C-alpha positions as a printed NumPy array, in Angstrom:
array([[ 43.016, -37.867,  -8.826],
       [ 40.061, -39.576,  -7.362],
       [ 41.348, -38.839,  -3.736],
       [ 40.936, -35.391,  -4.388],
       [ 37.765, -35.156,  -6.761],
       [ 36.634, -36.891,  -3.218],
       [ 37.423, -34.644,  -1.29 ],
       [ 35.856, -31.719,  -3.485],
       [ 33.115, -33.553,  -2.684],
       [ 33.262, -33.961,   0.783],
       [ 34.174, -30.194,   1.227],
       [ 32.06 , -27.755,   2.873],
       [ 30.359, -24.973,   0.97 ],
       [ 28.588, -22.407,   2.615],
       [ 25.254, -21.199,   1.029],
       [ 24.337, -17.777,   0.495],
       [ 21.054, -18.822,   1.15 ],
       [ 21.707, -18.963,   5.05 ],
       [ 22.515, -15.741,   5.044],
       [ 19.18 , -14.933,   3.3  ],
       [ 17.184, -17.049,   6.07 ],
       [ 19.471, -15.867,   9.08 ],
       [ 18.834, -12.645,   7.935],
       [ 15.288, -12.661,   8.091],
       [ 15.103, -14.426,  11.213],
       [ 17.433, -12.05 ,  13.056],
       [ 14.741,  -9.763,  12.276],
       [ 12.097, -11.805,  13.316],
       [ 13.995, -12.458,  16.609],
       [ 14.406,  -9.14 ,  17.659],
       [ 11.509,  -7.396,  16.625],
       [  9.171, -10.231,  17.054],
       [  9.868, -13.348,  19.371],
       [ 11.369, -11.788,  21.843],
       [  9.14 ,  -8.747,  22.747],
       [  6.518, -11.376,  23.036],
       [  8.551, -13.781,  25.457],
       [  9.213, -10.564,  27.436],
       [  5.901,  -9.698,  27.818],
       [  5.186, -13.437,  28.877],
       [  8.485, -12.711,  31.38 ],
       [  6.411,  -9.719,  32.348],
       [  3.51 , -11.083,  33.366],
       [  4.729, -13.192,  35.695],
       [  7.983, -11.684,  37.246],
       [  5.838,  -7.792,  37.591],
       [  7.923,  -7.968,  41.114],
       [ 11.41 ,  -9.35 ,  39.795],
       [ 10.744, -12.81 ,  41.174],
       [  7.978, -15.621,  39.781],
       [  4.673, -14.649,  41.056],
       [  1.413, -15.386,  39.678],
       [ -0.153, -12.569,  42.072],
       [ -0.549, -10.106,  39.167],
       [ -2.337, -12.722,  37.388],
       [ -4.645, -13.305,  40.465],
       [ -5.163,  -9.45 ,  41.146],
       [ -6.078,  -8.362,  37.131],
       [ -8.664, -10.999,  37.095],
       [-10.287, -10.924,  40.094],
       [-10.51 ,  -7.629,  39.753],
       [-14.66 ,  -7.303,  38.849],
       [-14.516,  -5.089,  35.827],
       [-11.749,  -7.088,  34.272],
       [-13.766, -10.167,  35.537],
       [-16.549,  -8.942,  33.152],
       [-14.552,  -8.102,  30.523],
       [-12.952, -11.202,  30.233],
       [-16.439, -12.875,  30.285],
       [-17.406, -10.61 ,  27.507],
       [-14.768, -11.136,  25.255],
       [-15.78 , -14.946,  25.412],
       [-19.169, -14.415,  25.197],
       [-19.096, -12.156,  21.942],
       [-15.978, -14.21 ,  20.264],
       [-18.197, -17.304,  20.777],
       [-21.143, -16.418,  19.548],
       [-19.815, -13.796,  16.503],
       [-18.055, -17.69 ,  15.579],
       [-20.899, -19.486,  15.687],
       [-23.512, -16.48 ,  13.665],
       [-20.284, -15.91 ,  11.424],
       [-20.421, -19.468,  10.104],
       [-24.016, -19.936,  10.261],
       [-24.045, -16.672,   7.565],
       [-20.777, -17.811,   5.589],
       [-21.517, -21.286,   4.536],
       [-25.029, -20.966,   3.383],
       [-23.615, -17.424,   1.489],
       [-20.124, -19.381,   0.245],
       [-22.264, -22.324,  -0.874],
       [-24.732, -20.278,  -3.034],
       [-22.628, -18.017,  -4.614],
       [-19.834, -20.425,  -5.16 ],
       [-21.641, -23.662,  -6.092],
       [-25.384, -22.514,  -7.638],
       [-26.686, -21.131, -10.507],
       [-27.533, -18.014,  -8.434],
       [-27.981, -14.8  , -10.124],
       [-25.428, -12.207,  -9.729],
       [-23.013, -14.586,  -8.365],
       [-19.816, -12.481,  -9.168],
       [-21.181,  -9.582,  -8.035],
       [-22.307, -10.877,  -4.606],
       [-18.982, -12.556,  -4.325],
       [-16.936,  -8.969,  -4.796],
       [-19.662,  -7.168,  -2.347],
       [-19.358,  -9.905,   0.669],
       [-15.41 ,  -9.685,   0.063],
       [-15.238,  -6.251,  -0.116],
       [-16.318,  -5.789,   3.821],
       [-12.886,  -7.811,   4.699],
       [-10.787,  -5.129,   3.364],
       [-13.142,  -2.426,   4.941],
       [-11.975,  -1.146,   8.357],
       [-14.474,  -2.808,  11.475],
       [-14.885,   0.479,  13.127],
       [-16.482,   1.941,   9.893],
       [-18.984,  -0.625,  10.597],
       [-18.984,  -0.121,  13.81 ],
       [-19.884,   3.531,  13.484],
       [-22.528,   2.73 ,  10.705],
       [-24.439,   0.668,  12.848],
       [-24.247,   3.06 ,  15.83 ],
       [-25.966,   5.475,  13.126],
       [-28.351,   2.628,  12.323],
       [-29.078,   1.283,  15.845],
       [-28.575,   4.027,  18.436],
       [-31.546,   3.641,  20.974],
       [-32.504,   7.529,  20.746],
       [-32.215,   8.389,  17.304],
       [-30.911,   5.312,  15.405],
       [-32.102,   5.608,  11.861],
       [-33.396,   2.435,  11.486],
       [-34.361,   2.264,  14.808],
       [-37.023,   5.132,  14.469],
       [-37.853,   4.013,  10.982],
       [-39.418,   0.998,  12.54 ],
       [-41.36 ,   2.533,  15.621],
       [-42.84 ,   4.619,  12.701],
       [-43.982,   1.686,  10.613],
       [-45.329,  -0.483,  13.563],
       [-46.389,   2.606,  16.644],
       [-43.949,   1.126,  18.648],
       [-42.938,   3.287,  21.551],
       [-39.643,   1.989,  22.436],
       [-36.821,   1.456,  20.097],
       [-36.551,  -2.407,  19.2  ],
       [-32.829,  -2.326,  19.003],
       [-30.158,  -1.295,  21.652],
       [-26.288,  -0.881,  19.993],
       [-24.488,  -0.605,  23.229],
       [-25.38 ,  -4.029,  24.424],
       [-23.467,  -7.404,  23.844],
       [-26.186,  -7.994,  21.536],
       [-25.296,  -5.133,  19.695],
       [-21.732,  -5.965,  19.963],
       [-22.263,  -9.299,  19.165],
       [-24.02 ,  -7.695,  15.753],
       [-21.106,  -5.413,  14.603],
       [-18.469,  -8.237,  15.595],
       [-20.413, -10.795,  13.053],
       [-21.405,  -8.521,   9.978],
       [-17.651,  -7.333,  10.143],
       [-15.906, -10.731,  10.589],
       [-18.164, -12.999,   8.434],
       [-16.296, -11.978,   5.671],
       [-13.251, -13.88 ,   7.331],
       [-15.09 , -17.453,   6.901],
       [-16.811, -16.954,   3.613],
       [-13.296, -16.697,   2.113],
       [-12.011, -19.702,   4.325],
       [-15.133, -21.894,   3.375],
       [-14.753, -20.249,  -0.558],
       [-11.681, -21.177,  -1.491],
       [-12.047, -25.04 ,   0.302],
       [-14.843, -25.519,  -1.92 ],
       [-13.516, -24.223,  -5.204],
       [-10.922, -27.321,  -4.354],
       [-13.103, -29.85 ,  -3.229],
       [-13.578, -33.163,  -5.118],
       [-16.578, -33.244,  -6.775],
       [-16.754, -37.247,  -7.22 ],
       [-19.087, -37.841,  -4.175],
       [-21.493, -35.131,  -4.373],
       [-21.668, -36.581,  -8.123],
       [-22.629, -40.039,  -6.637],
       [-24.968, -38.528,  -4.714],
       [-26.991, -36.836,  -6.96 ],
       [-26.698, -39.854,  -9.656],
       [-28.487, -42.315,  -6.55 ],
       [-31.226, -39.772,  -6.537],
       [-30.46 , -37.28 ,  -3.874],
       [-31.656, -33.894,  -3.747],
       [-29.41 , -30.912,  -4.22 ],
       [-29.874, -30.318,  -0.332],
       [-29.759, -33.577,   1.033],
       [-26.266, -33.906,  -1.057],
       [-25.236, -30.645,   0.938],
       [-26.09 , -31.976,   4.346],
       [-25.052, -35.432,   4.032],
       [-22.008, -35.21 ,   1.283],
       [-20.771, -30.98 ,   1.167],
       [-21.104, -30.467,   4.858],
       [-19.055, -33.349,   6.291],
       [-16.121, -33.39 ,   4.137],
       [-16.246, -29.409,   4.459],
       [-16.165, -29.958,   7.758],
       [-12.25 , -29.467,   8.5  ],
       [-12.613, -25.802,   6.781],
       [-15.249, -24.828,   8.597],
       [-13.849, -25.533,  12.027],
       [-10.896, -23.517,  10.562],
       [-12.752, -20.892,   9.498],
       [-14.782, -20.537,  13.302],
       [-11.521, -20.518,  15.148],
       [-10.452, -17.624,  12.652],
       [-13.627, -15.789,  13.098],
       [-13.361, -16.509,  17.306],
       [ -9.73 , -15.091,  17.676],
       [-10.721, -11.752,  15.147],
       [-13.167, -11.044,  16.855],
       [-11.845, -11.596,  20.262],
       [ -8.75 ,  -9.485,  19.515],
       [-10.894,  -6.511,  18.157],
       [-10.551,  -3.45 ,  19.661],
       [-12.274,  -0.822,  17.038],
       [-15.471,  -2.189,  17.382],
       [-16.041,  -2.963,  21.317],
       [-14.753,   1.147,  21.527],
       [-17.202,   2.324,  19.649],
       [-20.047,   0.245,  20.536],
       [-19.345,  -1.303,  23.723],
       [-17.823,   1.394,  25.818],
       [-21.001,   3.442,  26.058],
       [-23.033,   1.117,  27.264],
       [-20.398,  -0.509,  29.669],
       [-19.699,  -3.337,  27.904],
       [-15.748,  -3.625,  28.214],
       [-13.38 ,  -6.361,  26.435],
       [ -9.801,  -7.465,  27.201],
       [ -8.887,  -5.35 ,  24.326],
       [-10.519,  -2.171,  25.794],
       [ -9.028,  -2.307,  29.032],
       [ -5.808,  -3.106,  27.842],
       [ -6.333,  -0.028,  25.87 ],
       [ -6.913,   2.231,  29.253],
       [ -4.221,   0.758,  31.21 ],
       [ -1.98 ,   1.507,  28.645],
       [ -3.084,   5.069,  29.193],
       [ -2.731,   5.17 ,  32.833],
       [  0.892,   6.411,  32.081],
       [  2.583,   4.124,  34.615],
       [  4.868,   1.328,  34.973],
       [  1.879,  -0.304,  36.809],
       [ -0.69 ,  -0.101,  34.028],
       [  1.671,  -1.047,  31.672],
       [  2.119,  -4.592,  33.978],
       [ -1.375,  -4.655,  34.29 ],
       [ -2.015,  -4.744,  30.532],
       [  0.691,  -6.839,  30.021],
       [ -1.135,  -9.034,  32.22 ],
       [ -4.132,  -8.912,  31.026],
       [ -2.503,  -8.956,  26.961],
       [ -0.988, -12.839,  28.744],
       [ -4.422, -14.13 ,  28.262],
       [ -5.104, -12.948,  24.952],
       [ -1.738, -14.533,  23.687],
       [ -3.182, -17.395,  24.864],
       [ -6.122, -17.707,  23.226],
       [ -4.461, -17.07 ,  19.781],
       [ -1.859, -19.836,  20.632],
       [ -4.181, -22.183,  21.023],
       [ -6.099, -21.771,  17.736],
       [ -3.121, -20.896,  15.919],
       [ -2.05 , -24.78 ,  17.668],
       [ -5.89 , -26.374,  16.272],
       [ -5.778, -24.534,  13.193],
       [ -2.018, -25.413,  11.772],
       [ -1.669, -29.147,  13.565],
       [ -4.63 , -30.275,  14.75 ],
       [ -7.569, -29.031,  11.538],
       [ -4.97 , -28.154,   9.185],
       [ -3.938, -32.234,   8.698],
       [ -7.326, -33.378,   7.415],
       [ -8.211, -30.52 ,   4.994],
       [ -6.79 , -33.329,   2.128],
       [-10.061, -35.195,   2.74 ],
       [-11.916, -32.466,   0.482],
       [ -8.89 , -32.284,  -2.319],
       [ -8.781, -34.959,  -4.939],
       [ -4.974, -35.684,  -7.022],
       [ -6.176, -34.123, -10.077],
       [ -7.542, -30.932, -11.028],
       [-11.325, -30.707, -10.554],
       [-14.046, -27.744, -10.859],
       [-16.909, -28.711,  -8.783],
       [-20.535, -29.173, -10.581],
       [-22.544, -26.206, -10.472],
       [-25.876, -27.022,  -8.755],
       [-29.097, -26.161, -10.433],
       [-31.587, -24.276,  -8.157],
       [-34.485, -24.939, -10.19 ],
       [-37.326, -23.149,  -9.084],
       [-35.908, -21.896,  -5.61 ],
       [-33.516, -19.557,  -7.571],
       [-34.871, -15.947,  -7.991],
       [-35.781, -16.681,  -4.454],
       [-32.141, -17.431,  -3.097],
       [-31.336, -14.179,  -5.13 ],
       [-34.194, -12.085,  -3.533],
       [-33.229, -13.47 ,  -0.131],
       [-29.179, -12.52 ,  -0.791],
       [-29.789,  -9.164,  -1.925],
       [-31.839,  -8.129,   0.754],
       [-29.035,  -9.617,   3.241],
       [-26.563,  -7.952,   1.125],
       [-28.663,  -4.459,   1.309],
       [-28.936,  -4.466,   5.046],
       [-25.663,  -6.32 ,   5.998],
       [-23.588,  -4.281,   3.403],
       [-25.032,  -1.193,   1.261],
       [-26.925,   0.066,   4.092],
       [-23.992,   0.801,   6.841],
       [-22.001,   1.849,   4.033],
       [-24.595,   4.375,   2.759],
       [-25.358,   5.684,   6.26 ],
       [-22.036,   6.716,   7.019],
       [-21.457,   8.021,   3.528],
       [-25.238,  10.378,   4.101],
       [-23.686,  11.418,   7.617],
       [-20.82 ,  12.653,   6.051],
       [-22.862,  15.392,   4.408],
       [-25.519,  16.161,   7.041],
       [-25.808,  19.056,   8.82 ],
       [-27.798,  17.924,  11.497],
       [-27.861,  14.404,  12.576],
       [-30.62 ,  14.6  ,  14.274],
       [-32.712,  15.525,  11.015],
       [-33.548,  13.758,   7.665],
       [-31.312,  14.425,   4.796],
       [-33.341,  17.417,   2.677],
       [-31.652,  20.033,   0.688],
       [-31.305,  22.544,   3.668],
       [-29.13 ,  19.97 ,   5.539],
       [-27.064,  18.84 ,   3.33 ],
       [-23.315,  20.084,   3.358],
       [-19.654,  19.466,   1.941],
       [-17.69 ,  21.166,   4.416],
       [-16.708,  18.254,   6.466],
       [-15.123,  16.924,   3.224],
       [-13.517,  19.811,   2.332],
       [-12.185,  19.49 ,   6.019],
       [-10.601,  15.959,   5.809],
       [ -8.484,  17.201,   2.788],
       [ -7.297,  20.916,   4.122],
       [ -7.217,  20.567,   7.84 ],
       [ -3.424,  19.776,   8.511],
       [ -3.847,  17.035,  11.316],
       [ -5.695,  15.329,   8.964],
       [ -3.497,  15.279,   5.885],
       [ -0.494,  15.1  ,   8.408],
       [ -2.214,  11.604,   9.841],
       [ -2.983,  10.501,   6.244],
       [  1.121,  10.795,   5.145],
       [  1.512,   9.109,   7.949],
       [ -0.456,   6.058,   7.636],
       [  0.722,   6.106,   3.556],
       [  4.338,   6.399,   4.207],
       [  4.405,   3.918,   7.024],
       [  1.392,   1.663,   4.692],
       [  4.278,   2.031,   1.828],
       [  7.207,   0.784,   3.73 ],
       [  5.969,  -1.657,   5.161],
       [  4.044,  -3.106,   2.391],
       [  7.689,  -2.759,   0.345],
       [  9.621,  -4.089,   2.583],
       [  7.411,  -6.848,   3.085],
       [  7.046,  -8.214,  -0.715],
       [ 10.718,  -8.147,  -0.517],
       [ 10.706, -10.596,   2.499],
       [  7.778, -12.72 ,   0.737],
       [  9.119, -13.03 ,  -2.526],
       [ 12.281, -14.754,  -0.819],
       [ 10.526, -16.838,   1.176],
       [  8.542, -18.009,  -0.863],
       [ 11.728, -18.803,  -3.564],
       [ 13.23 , -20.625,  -0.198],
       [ 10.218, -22.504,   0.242],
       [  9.096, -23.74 ,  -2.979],
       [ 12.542, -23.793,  -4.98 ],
       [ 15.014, -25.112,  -2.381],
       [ 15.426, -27.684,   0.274],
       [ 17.887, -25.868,   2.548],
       [ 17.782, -26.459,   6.054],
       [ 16.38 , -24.281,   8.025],
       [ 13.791, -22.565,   5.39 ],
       [ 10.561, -23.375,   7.734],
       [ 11.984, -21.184,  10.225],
       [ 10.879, -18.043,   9.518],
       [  7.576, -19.458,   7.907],
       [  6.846, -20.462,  11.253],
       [  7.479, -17.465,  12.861],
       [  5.761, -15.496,   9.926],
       [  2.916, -17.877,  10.825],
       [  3.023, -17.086,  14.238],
       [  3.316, -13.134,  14.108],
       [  0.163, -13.087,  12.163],
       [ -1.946, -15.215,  14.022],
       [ -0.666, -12.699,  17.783],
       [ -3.599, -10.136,  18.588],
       [ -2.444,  -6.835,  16.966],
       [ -2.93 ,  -4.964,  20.989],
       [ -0.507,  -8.328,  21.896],
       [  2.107,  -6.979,  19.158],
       [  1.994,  -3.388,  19.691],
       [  2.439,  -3.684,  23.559],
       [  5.115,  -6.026,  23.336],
       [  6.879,  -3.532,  21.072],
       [  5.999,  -1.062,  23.691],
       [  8.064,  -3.021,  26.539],
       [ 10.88 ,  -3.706,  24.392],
       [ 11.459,  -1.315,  21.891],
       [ 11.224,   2.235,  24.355],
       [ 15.422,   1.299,  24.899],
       [ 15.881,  -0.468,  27.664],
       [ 17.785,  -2.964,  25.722],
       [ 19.594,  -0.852,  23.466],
       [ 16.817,  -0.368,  20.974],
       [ 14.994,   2.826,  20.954],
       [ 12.522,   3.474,  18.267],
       [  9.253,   4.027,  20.869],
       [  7.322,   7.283,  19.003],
       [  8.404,   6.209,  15.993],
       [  7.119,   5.222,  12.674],
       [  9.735,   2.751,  12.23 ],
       [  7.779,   0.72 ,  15.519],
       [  4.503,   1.123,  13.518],
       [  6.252,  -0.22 ,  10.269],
       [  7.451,  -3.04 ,  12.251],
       [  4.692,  -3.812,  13.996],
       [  2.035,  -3.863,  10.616],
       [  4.925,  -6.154,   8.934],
       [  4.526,  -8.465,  11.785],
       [  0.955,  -8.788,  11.226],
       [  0.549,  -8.712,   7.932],
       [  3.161, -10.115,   6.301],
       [  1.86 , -13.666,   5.778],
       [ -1.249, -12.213,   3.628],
       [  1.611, -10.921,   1.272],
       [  3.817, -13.926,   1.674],
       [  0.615, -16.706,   0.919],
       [  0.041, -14.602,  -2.156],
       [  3.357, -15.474,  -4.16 ],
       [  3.732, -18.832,  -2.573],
       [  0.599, -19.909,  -4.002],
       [  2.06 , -17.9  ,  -7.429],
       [  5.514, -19.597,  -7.526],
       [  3.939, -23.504,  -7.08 ],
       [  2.542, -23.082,  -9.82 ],
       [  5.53 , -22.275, -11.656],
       [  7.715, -24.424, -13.268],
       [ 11.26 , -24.772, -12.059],
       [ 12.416, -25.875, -15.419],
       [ 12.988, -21.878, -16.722],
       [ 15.237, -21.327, -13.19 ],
       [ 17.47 , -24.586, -14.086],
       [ 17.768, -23.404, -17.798],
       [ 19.051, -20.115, -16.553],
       [ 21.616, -21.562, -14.018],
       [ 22.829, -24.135, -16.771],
       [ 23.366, -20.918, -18.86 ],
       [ 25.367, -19.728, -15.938],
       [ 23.132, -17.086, -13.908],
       [ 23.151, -17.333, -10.701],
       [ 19.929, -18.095,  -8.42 ],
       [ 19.551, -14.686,  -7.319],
       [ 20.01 , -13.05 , -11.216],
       [ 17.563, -16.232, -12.62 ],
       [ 15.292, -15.429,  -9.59 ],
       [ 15.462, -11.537, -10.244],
       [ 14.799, -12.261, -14.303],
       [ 12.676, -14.712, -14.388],
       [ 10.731, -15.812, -11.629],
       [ 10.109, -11.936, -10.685],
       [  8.17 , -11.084, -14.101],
       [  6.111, -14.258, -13.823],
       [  4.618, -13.996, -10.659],
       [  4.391, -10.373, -10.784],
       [  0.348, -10.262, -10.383],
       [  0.765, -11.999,  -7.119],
       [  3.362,  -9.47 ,  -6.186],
       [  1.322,  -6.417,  -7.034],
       [ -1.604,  -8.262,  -4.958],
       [  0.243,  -8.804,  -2.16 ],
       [  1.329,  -5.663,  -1.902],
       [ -2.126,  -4.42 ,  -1.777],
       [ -2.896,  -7.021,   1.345],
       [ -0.148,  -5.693,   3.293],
       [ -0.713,  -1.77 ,   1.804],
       [ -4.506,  -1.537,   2.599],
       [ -4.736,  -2.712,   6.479],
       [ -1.448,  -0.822,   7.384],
       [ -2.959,   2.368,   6.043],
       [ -6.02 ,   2.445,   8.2  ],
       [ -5.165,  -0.05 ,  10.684],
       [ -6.302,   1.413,  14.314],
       [ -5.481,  -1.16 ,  17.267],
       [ -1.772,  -0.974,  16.619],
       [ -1.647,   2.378,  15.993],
       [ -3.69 ,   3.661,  19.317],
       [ -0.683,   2.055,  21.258],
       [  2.248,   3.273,  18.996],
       [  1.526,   6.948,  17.982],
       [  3.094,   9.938,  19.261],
       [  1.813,  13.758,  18.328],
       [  4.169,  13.531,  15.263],
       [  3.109,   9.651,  14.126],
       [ -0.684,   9.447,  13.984],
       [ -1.808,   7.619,  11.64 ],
       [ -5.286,   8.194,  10.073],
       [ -6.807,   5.126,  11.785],
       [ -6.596,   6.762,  14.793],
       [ -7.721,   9.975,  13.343],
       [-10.87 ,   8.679,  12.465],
       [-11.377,   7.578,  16.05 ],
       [-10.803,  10.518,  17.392],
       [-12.607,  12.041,  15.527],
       [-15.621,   9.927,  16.046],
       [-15.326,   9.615,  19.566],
       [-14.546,  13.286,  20.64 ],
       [-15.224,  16.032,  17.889],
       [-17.14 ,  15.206,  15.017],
       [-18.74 ,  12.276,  13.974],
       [-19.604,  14.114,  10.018],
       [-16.173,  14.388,  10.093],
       [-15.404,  11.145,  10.773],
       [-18.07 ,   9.606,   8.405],
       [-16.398,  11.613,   5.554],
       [-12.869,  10.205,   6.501],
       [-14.578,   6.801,   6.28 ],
       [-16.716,   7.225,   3.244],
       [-12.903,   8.062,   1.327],
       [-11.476,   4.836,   2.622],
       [-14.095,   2.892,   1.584],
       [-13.755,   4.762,  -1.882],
       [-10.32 ,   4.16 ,  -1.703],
       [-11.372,   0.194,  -1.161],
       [-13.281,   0.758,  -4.205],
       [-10.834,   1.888,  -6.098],
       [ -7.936,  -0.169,  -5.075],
       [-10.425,  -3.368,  -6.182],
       [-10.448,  -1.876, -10.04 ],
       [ -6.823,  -1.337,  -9.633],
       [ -5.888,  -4.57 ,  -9.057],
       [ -8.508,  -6.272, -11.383],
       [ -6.567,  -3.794, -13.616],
       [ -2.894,  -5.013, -13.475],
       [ -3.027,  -8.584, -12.789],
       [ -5.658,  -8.958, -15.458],
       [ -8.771,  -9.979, -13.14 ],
       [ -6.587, -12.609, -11.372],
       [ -6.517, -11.059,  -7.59 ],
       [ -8.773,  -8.698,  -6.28 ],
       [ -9.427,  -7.15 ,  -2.672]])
């Protein structure tokens, strides 16, 4: 009898588990890893054999010279404004007595779920060297004959790139300090140091880790934009590896696809490496800044330097936030751009035009159906995960994380055209002018938002309600379903939201993968803006921010002010 109680024990069981994890890495595989290692393939076998002459060509070429140049120029220094903006901003808000706190908190957030070609349009409104609102408002006030301001500069780029990705380090730098040990800024201030000298001797350093974290994020956003460097930079010359990856795309050809391909390779790259920093390198010393117990940092008192702080935040907040947001909503009932907004220029047709015309609302199913799906199918994915990650130690469960990992941190124009290459059937798999490639290709970038969400829901769980169901005799998948499911159900609702709201207007991905019968209402908007009518396009806008808006008070709503946008 012991022999074979022994040998029950030494038997092999297979797990359904695997099937679970094989599953979702099959479809990671396919639809992820290897379009990417064919486009790496591609880039360096364009002639069938190894050859790095394609390589050598694209950027030697002088316009892609400058583009590359660009695209480090205005990554670099949209990191380096972007953090010089975030900490000060994540500091006040989130460890000072500064008035309004919660509501400057939701407003800086808010511009992270906001498209960055909105912005990008608002400022062109704002900054235009002709007729830029704010451009002639100041040669009014101060006689100046020339407009101050140029948009279609890199300085101008550089602008747009930083009051659009900021948002991207204030909630890296955030959410370090709201965990950050509190014990030595304590001692600090108890040996006699001054609220500032504790933040530049004590805060500062040990935020340090986050910070670099939150630079490389900002670099490799902003270097894989493509929304805001068409807008802005491609009237005034100023081209980006995303833009003329865009145009060789549109060449048509087998050629410009190599070329972009190519010139895609070095983008890859870039986000490799600071995926690489982020994860192995920064990502081991952010415990420096957590203590082992639970801790709320001390709120510092401002003393007499508060309503100034306040003052000096709302006016950044006005011309950083409200105002782009308010031009583009104005534009979308002007007449006349070219006039101020009076009574006898003031119209509603181009919003009655974004809800009748039938391209419009064709574009706008679109981008919901394919927002839907892939924001559904996604949760689905996460919630597993995240049970496989936090519930069991089965081999091979850090597989797909990785990959997740990695598929979020690839360029979205590095995604799409890999799709491109290896979806259009040339191995078997057709789905090129589809919506199922644009539902693939937004769960590829977005599903780790979603998945992060209900990871950080589920550790905080206890397992204790799982094992008392499977001692009752549920399985994992009925306990999981019943009990875990209802619990963490805010974080589910939330992360459906991250992966729902940047699908719907996303506009990189999109320009790549549409067909006539797929747009999406990203690209709508850019069409419109670029090539028929920029009212239009201000009223398309001015909805998704309202949208934004409302999708905020939804979520406040049914996870009971937990999560928010």
């Amino acid at each position: 009898m012991q022999n074979v109680a022994l040998l029950k024990k030494d038997k092999f069981y297979f797990d359904v588990k695997w099937l679970v994890i094989g599953g979702i890495v099959a479809f990671l595989l396919i639809f992820q890893v290897f379009p990417l290692l064919y486009l790496v393939f591609r880039a360096f076998f364009s002639t069938g054999t190894f050859s790095l002459g394609a390589l050598k060509r694209m950027y030697s070429y002088p316009l892609n010279w400058d583009a590359f140049t660009n695209t480090i120029i205005t990554a670099s220094l949209s990191m380096l404004f972007g953090i010089m903006i975030a900490f000060p901003l994540a500091w006040l808000v989130g460890r000072t007595n500064l008035y309004g706190k919660k509501f400057f908190r939701t407003l800086f957030v808010m511009t992270y779920m906001v498209p960055p070609y909105v912005g990008a349009m608002a400022w062109l409104r704002l900054l235009n060297p002709t007729v830029g609102n704010l451009n002639v408002f100041i040669q009014n006030i101060f006689g100046l004959d020339k407009a101050p301001f140029n948009i279609y500069s890199i300085g101008g780029l550089v602008w747009v790139l930083t009051t659009f990705y900021y948002p991207y380090a204030f909630i890296t730098i955030s959410r370090a300090m709201e965990k950050m040990d509190p014990s030595l800024e304590e001692a600090s201030r108890i040996s006699g140091s001054s609220p500032f000298k504790t933040l530049r001797t004590i805060t500062m350093p040990m935020m340090a880790p986050s910070i670099v974290a939150a630079a490389l994020l900002v670099f490799v956003s902003a270097a894989s934009c493509y929304g805001i460097p068409s807008i802005i930079g491609a009237p005034g010359r100023v081209h980006t590896v995303t833009t003329r990856i865009i145009d060789y795309v549109y060449i048509g050809s087998q050629d410009g696809l190599t070329d972009a391909t190519t010139l895609a390779f070095f983008l890859m790259i870039i986000a490799n490496i600071v995926l690489y920093v982020s994860t192995f390198v920064v990502g081991r010393k952010q415990y420096i800044t957590v203590s082992g117990k639970s801790t709320r940092p001390n709120i510092v008192d401002l003393g007499r330097w508060r309503l100034f702080f306040t003052i000096l935040i709302t006016i950044f907040a006005f011309i950083i936030v409200i105002l782009p947001f308010l031009t583009v909503a104005t534009t979308s009932i002007t007449i006349n751009m070219g006039k101020g907004l009076s009574m006898d220029n003031i119209t509603f047709l181009h919003w009655e035009r974004i809800f009748t015309r039938k391209s419009i609302i064709q574009s706008g199913t679109n981008s919901f159906i394919s927002a839907s799906i892939a924001a559904t199918a996604g949760m689905v994915i996460s919630c597993v995960m995240a049970y496989l990650l936090i519930r069991t130690n089965i081999k091979g469960r850090r597989i797909p994380d990785f990959l997740i990992t990695v598929g979020s941190g690839t360029p979205s124009v590095v995604i799409a055209l890999s799709l491109i290459m290896a979806m259009s059937g040339k191995f078997g798999i057709n789905i090129y002018n589809t919506l199922s490639i644009m539902i693939i290709a937004y769960m590829i970038k977005y599903l780790l938002m979603g998945m992060r969400t209900v990871v950080s829901a589920m550790s905080q769980i206890s397992p204790s309600l799982e094992e008392a169901s499977q001692i009752s005799g549920a399985k994992w998948l009925r306990g999981f379903k019943d009990i875990t499911i209802p619990l963490i159900i805010p974080s589910v609702v939330a992360g459906w939201f991250l992966i729902f709201m940047p699908s719907f207007y996303e506009l990189t991905m999109s320009t790549l993968l549409y067909s006539n019968n797929t747009k999406t209402l990203g690209y709508e908007l850019y069409t419109y803006q670029t090539f028929h009518s920029q009212q239009t396009a201000s009223a398309l806008a001015t909805a998704i921010l309202i949208l934004v808006i409302l999708v905020n008070w939804l979520l406040n709503k049914l996870t009971a002010g937990k999560f928010s946008v």
